[in-house]
């Protein structure tokens, strides 16, 4: 779910305190991703187990509980001891892989490209979500504001999610650039103000409560994060990106091939109906399919348009 993987923000009440101006990121976004410290929720690791780190797409405490259950199931099915950790943000996942603190990671699409490029990781499996293996990003607005087109958002305010979010920043920005609405990769050449909310839920709540005019998020975000049909009915969208390949699980170099093979077989066997409840608790996914590095070439292309190249 692509998406679906993002930095924590516990409640809408903390939104204002956590807002990060987009203009403060600029060309330094990759530096942020690679140099940011890694915050992990968990305890001391066992020498004999592998560690699976989760991108914090929901409340970290709830995700940690679900992650522990997932790690236990994966260990039972594969015969490989696995434990779960939750990173504090997107950057933490990449840094944990790069510094060899963890062996496995749930990664969103941009996160995988960075993990592959900066830590040599390879994708093992790709999520199935809502019966699909790809999703889109949208610009959400309140229906009562009567915005009809992306162009109607000129001079308005927008909430993105995280500078490393595929559906919460990268793909929406590429859409704006290709339509000639944003220049020089700067959202403030189109919007009056732009900020990072931290999570998809926080971005949507900001729209609902009038803190911003629009929010970038993935196609199923209202159903997944707002849940209340009355709230969902208040939200519409005015622009949609091309499809984004689903998120997945990657492994860093150094894990024995025999172990990798066991883990991959086990992951492919975690599916409904037996494991439906467990998968829903993690990222509300349906299971996994085989994945290949080539699946993420469109993501690399989008990152290139955003000039997200390695720092020199």
Coordinates of C-alpha atoms in Angstrom, one line a residue:
X1 CA 0.0 0.0 0.0
X2 CA 2.2 2.2 -0.8
X3 CA 1.6 3.9 0.6
X4 CA 0.4 3.7 3.4
X5 CA 3.8 3.9 5.1
X6 CA 4.6 7.2 6.9
X7 CA 5.8 9.2 9.9
X8 CA 3.7 9.1 13.1
X9 CA 1.4 11.8 14.3
X10 CA -0.9 10.5 17.1
X11 CA -3.8 12.9 16.9
X12 CA -5.1 15.8 14.9
X13 CA -4.5 18.1 17.9
X14 CA -0.8 17.8 17.3
X15 CA -1.0 18.8 13.7
X16 CA -0.1 22.4 14.1
X17 CA 2.9 21.7 16.3
X18 CA 4.2 19.1 13.8
X19 CA 3.8 21.0 10.6
X20 CA 7.0 21.2 8.5
X21 CA 7.1 23.7 5.7
X22 CA 7.8 22.0 2.3
X23 CA 10.0 24.9 1.2
X24 CA 12.4 23.9 4.0
X25 CA 13.1 20.6 2.2
X26 CA 14.1 21.6 -1.3
X27 CA 17.1 19.8 -2.8
X28 CA 18.1 18.6 0.7
X29 CA 15.4 15.9 0.8
X30 CA 17.7 13.0 0.0
X31 CA 20.2 14.3 2.6
X32 CA 17.4 14.2 5.1
X33 CA 16.5 10.7 4.1
X34 CA 20.0 9.4 4.4
X35 CA 21.4 11.3 7.4
X36 CA 18.3 11.4 9.7
X37 CA 18.8 9.5 12.9
X38 CA 16.9 6.2 13.2
X39 CA 14.3 6.1 16.0
X40 CA 13.1 2.6 16.7
X41 CA 10.4 1.3 19.0
X42 CA 11.6 -1.9 20.5
X43 CA 13.9 -3.5 23.0
X44 CA 17.4 -5.1 22.7
X45 CA 17.8 -7.4 19.8
X46 CA 18.6 -11.1 20.0
X47 CA 21.8 -12.2 18.3
X48 CA 20.1 -15.2 16.7
X49 CA 17.1 -13.4 15.2
X50 CA 16.5 -11.3 12.2
X51 CA 14.8 -7.9 12.6
X52 CA 12.0 -6.7 10.5
X53 CA 11.4 -2.9 10.6
X54 CA 8.0 -1.4 9.9
X55 CA 7.4 2.0 8.3
X56 CA 5.2 3.9 10.7
X57 CA 2.0 4.4 8.7
X58 CA -0.3 4.4 11.7
X59 CA -0.1 4.8 15.5
X60 CA 3.3 3.3 16.4
X61 CA 2.1 1.5 19.5
X62 CA -0.7 -0.3 17.6
X63 CA 1.6 -1.1 14.7
X64 CA 4.2 -2.5 17.1
X65 CA 1.6 -4.9 18.6
X66 CA 0.5 -5.9 15.1
X67 CA 4.2 -6.2 14.0
X68 CA 5.0 -8.5 16.8
X69 CA 2.2 -10.8 15.8
X70 CA 3.3 -10.7 12.2
X71 CA 6.9 -11.5 13.1
X72 CA 5.8 -14.4 15.2
X73 CA 3.7 -15.8 12.4
X74 CA 6.6 -15.3 9.9
X75 CA 9.0 -17.1 12.3
X76 CA 6.7 -20.0 12.7
X77 CA 6.1 -20.5 9.0
X78 CA 9.7 -20.0 8.0
X79 CA 11.6 -21.5 10.9
X80 CA 13.7 -18.3 11.0
X81 CA 13.6 -16.3 14.2
X82 CA 12.2 -12.8 13.4
X83 CA 11.4 -9.8 15.6
X84 CA 9.6 -6.6 14.8
X85 CA 10.6 -2.9 15.3
X86 CA 8.8 0.3 14.2
X87 CA 10.9 3.2 12.9
X88 CA 10.0 6.7 13.9
X89 CA 9.8 7.9 10.3
X90 CA 10.5 7.1 6.7
X91 CA 14.2 8.1 6.9
X92 CA 14.7 5.8 9.9
X93 CA 13.8 2.7 7.9
X94 CA 16.5 3.5 5.2
X95 CA 19.1 4.4 7.8
X96 CA 18.4 1.2 9.8
X97 CA 19.0 -0.9 6.6
X98 CA 22.0 1.2 5.6
X99 CA 23.7 0.9 9.0
X100 CA 22.9 -2.9 9.1
X101 CA 20.8 -2.6 12.3
X102 CA 18.0 -4.6 10.6
X103 CA 17.8 -7.2 8.0
X104 CA 14.3 -6.9 6.6
X105 CA 11.9 -3.9 6.1
X106 CA 8.4 -3.2 5.0
X107 CA 9.1 -0.4 2.5
X108 CA 6.9 2.0 0.5
X109 CA 7.8 2.3 -3.2
X110 CA 10.2 5.3 -2.9
X111 CA 11.6 3.7 0.3
X112 CA 12.5 0.5 -1.6
X113 CA 14.3 2.5 -4.4
X114 CA 16.3 4.3 -1.7
X115 CA 16.9 1.0 0.2
X116 CA 18.1 -0.6 -3.0
X117 CA 20.3 2.3 -4.0
X118 CA 21.8 3.2 -0.6
X119 CA 21.9 -0.2 1.2
X120 CA 21.9 -2.7 -1.7
X121 CA 18.6 -4.2 -0.6
X122 CA 16.5 -6.4 -2.9
X123 CA 12.7 -6.7 -3.0
X124 CA 11.3 -10.1 -1.9
X125 CA 7.6 -9.7 -2.1
X126 CA 5.1 -7.0 -3.1
X127 CA 1.8 -6.3 -1.3
X128 CA -1.6 -7.1 -2.6
X129 CA -4.0 -4.5 -1.4
X130 CA -7.7 -4.3 -2.2
X131 CA -7.1 -7.1 -4.7
X132 CA -4.5 -5.0 -6.6
X133 CA -0.8 -4.6 -6.7
X134 CA -0.8 -0.9 -7.6
X135 CA -2.5 2.2 -6.4
X136 CA -2.8 5.9 -7.2
X137 CA -2.3 9.2 -5.4
X138 CA -5.0 12.0 -5.3
X139 CA -5.4 15.6 -4.2
X140 CA -8.3 15.5 -1.7
X141 CA -10.5 18.5 -1.0
X142 CA -13.7 19.2 0.9
X143 CA -16.7 18.8 -1.4
X144 CA -18.3 21.9 0.0
X145 CA -15.4 24.0 -1.3
X146 CA -16.5 23.2 -4.8
X147 CA -13.0 22.8 -6.3
X148 CA -13.4 21.1 -9.6
X149 CA -9.8 20.9 -11.1
X150 CA -6.2 21.0 -9.9
X151 CA -6.0 24.5 -11.3
X152 CA -8.6 25.6 -8.8
X153 CA -6.0 25.0 -6.1
X154 CA -3.7 27.8 -7.3
X155 CA -2.9 30.1 -4.4
X156 CA -4.5 27.7 -1.9
X157 CA -2.8 25.6 0.9
X158 CA -1.9 21.9 0.7
X159 CA -0.8 19.2 3.1
X160 CA 1.7 16.6 1.9
X161 CA 2.7 13.6 4.0
X162 CA 6.4 13.1 4.1
X163 CA 9.2 14.1 1.7
X164 CA 9.8 10.4 1.0
X165 CA 6.2 9.4 0.6
X166 CA 5.3 8.0 -2.8
X167 CA 1.6 8.9 -2.8
X168 CA 1.9 11.7 -0.2
X169 CA 4.5 13.8 -2.0
X170 CA 6.6 12.4 -4.9
X171 CA 3.9 11.3 -7.4
X172 CA 1.6 14.2 -6.6
X173 CA 4.5 16.7 -7.2
X174 CA 5.3 15.0 -10.5
X175 CA 1.7 15.3 -11.6
X176 CA 1.7 19.0 -10.8
X177 CA 5.0 19.4 -12.7
X178 CA 3.9 17.6 -15.8
X179 CA 0.7 19.7 -15.9
X180 CA 2.9 22.9 -15.7
X181 CA 1.4 24.0 -12.4
X182 CA 4.6 23.7 -10.3
X183 CA 8.0 25.1 -11.5
X184 CA 11.5 24.2 -10.3
X185 CA 10.1 21.4 -8.1
X186 CA 8.8 24.1 -5.6
X187 CA 5.2 23.6 -4.6
X188 CA 5.0 27.3 -3.5
X189 CA 5.2 28.3 -7.1
X190 CA 1.6 27.1 -7.3
X191 CA 0.3 26.9 -3.7
X192 CA 0.1 29.7 -1.2
X193 CA 1.6 27.4 1.4
X194 CA 2.6 23.8 1.6
X195 CA 3.6 21.6 4.6
X196 CA 4.2 18.0 5.6
X197 CA 1.5 16.6 8.0
X198 CA 3.5 13.5 9.0
X199 CA 0.8 10.9 8.2
X200 CA -1.9 10.4 5.7
X201 CA -4.5 10.5 8.4
X202 CA -3.2 13.9 9.6
X203 CA -3.3 15.3 6.1
X204 CA -6.9 14.2 5.6
X205 CA -7.9 15.6 9.0
X206 CA -6.3 18.9 8.1
X207 CA -8.6 19.1 5.1
X208 CA -11.7 18.1 7.0
X209 CA -11.1 20.7 9.7
X210 CA -10.2 23.5 7.3
X211 CA -6.5 23.8 8.2
X212 CA -5.6 23.4 4.6
X213 CA -7.5 23.4 1.3
X214 CA -6.1 20.1 -0.1
X215 CA -4.1 17.1 0.9
X216 CA -2.1 14.5 -1.1
X217 CA -2.7 10.9 -0.2
X218 CA -3.4 7.5 -1.7
X219 CA -6.6 6.4 -3.4
X220 CA -8.1 4.4 -0.5
X221 CA -6.9 6.7 2.3
X222 CA -10.3 8.1 3.3
X223 CA -11.8 4.6 3.7
X224 CA -8.8 3.4 5.6
X225 CA -8.1 6.3 7.9
X226 CA -11.4 8.2 8.3
X227 CA -13.6 5.1 8.5
X228 CA -16.7 7.1 9.3
X229 CA -19.0 7.1 6.2
X230 CA -20.2 10.6 7.2
X231 CA -16.6 12.0 7.1
X232 CA -15.7 10.1 4.0
X233 CA -18.7 11.6 2.2
X234 CA -17.3 15.1 2.9
X235 CA -14.1 14.4 0.9
X236 CA -13.7 14.5 -2.9
X237 CA -10.6 14.7 -5.1
X238 CA -9.5 16.9 -8.0
X239 CA -6.5 15.2 -9.5
X240 CA -5.1 11.6 -9.7
X241 CA -1.7 10.3 -10.6
X242 CA -0.8 7.3 -12.8
X243 CA -0.5 3.9 -11.0
X244 CA 2.2 3.4 -8.4
X245 CA 3.6 -0.1 -7.8
X246 CA 2.6 -1.4 -4.3
X247 CA 4.9 -1.5 -1.3
X248 CA 6.6 -4.6 -0.2
X249 CA 9.3 -6.3 1.9
X250 CA 13.0 -6.1 1.1
X251 CA 16.1 -7.8 2.5
X252 CA 19.5 -6.3 2.8
X253 CA 22.7 -8.0 1.6
X254 CA 24.4 -10.5 4.0
X255 CA 21.4 -12.6 4.8
X256 CA 22.1 -16.2 3.7
X257 CA 20.3 -17.3 0.5
X258 CA 18.8 -20.3 2.2
X259 CA 17.3 -18.1 4.9
X260 CA 16.0 -15.6 2.3
X261 CA 14.3 -18.5 0.4
X262 CA 12.6 -19.7 3.6
X263 CA 11.4 -16.2 4.4
X264 CA 10.1 -15.6 0.9
X265 CA 8.2 -18.9 0.8
X266 CA 6.6 -18.1 4.2
X267 CA 5.6 -14.6 3.2
X268 CA 3.9 -15.9 0.0
X269 CA 1.9 -18.3 2.2
X270 CA 0.6 -15.6 4.5
X271 CA -2.8 -14.9 2.9
X272 CA -6.5 -15.0 3.5
X273 CA -8.6 -16.6 4.9
X274 CA -6.2 -18.0 7.5
X275 CA -4.2 -14.8 8.0
X276 CA -6.7 -12.2 6.9
X277 CA -7.0 -10.6 10.4
X278 CA -3.3 -10.4 10.8
X279 CA -2.7 -8.8 7.5
X280 CA -5.5 -6.3 8.1
X281 CA -3.8 -5.3 11.4
X282 CA -0.5 -4.6 9.7
X283 CA -1.3 -2.4 6.7
X284 CA -4.8 -3.6 5.8
X285 CA -3.3 -5.7 3.0
X286 CA -4.5 -9.0 1.5
X287 CA -1.2 -10.8 1.1
X288 CA 1.9 -10.9 -1.1
X289 CA 3.0 -11.8 -4.6
X290 CA 6.4 -12.3 -6.2
X291 CA 8.3 -9.0 -6.8
X292 CA 11.1 -7.9 -9.0
X293 CA 13.4 -4.8 -8.9
X294 CA 12.1 -3.9 -12.4
X295 CA 8.6 -3.4 -10.9
X296 CA 9.9 -0.1 -9.4
X297 CA 11.4 1.5 -12.5
X298 CA 8.4 3.9 -12.7
X299 CA 9.2 5.1 -9.2
X300 CA 12.9 5.7 -10.2
X301 CA 11.7 7.7 -13.1
X302 CA 9.4 9.9 -10.8
X303 CA 12.3 10.4 -8.4
X304 CA 14.6 11.5 -11.2
X305 CA 12.0 14.1 -12.3
X306 CA 12.1 15.3 -8.6
X307 CA 15.9 15.3 -8.8
X308 CA 16.1 13.0 -5.8
X309 CA 19.6 11.9 -6.6
X310 CA 22.3 10.7 -4.2
X311 CA 24.1 13.6 -2.4
X312 CA 27.6 14.2 -3.8

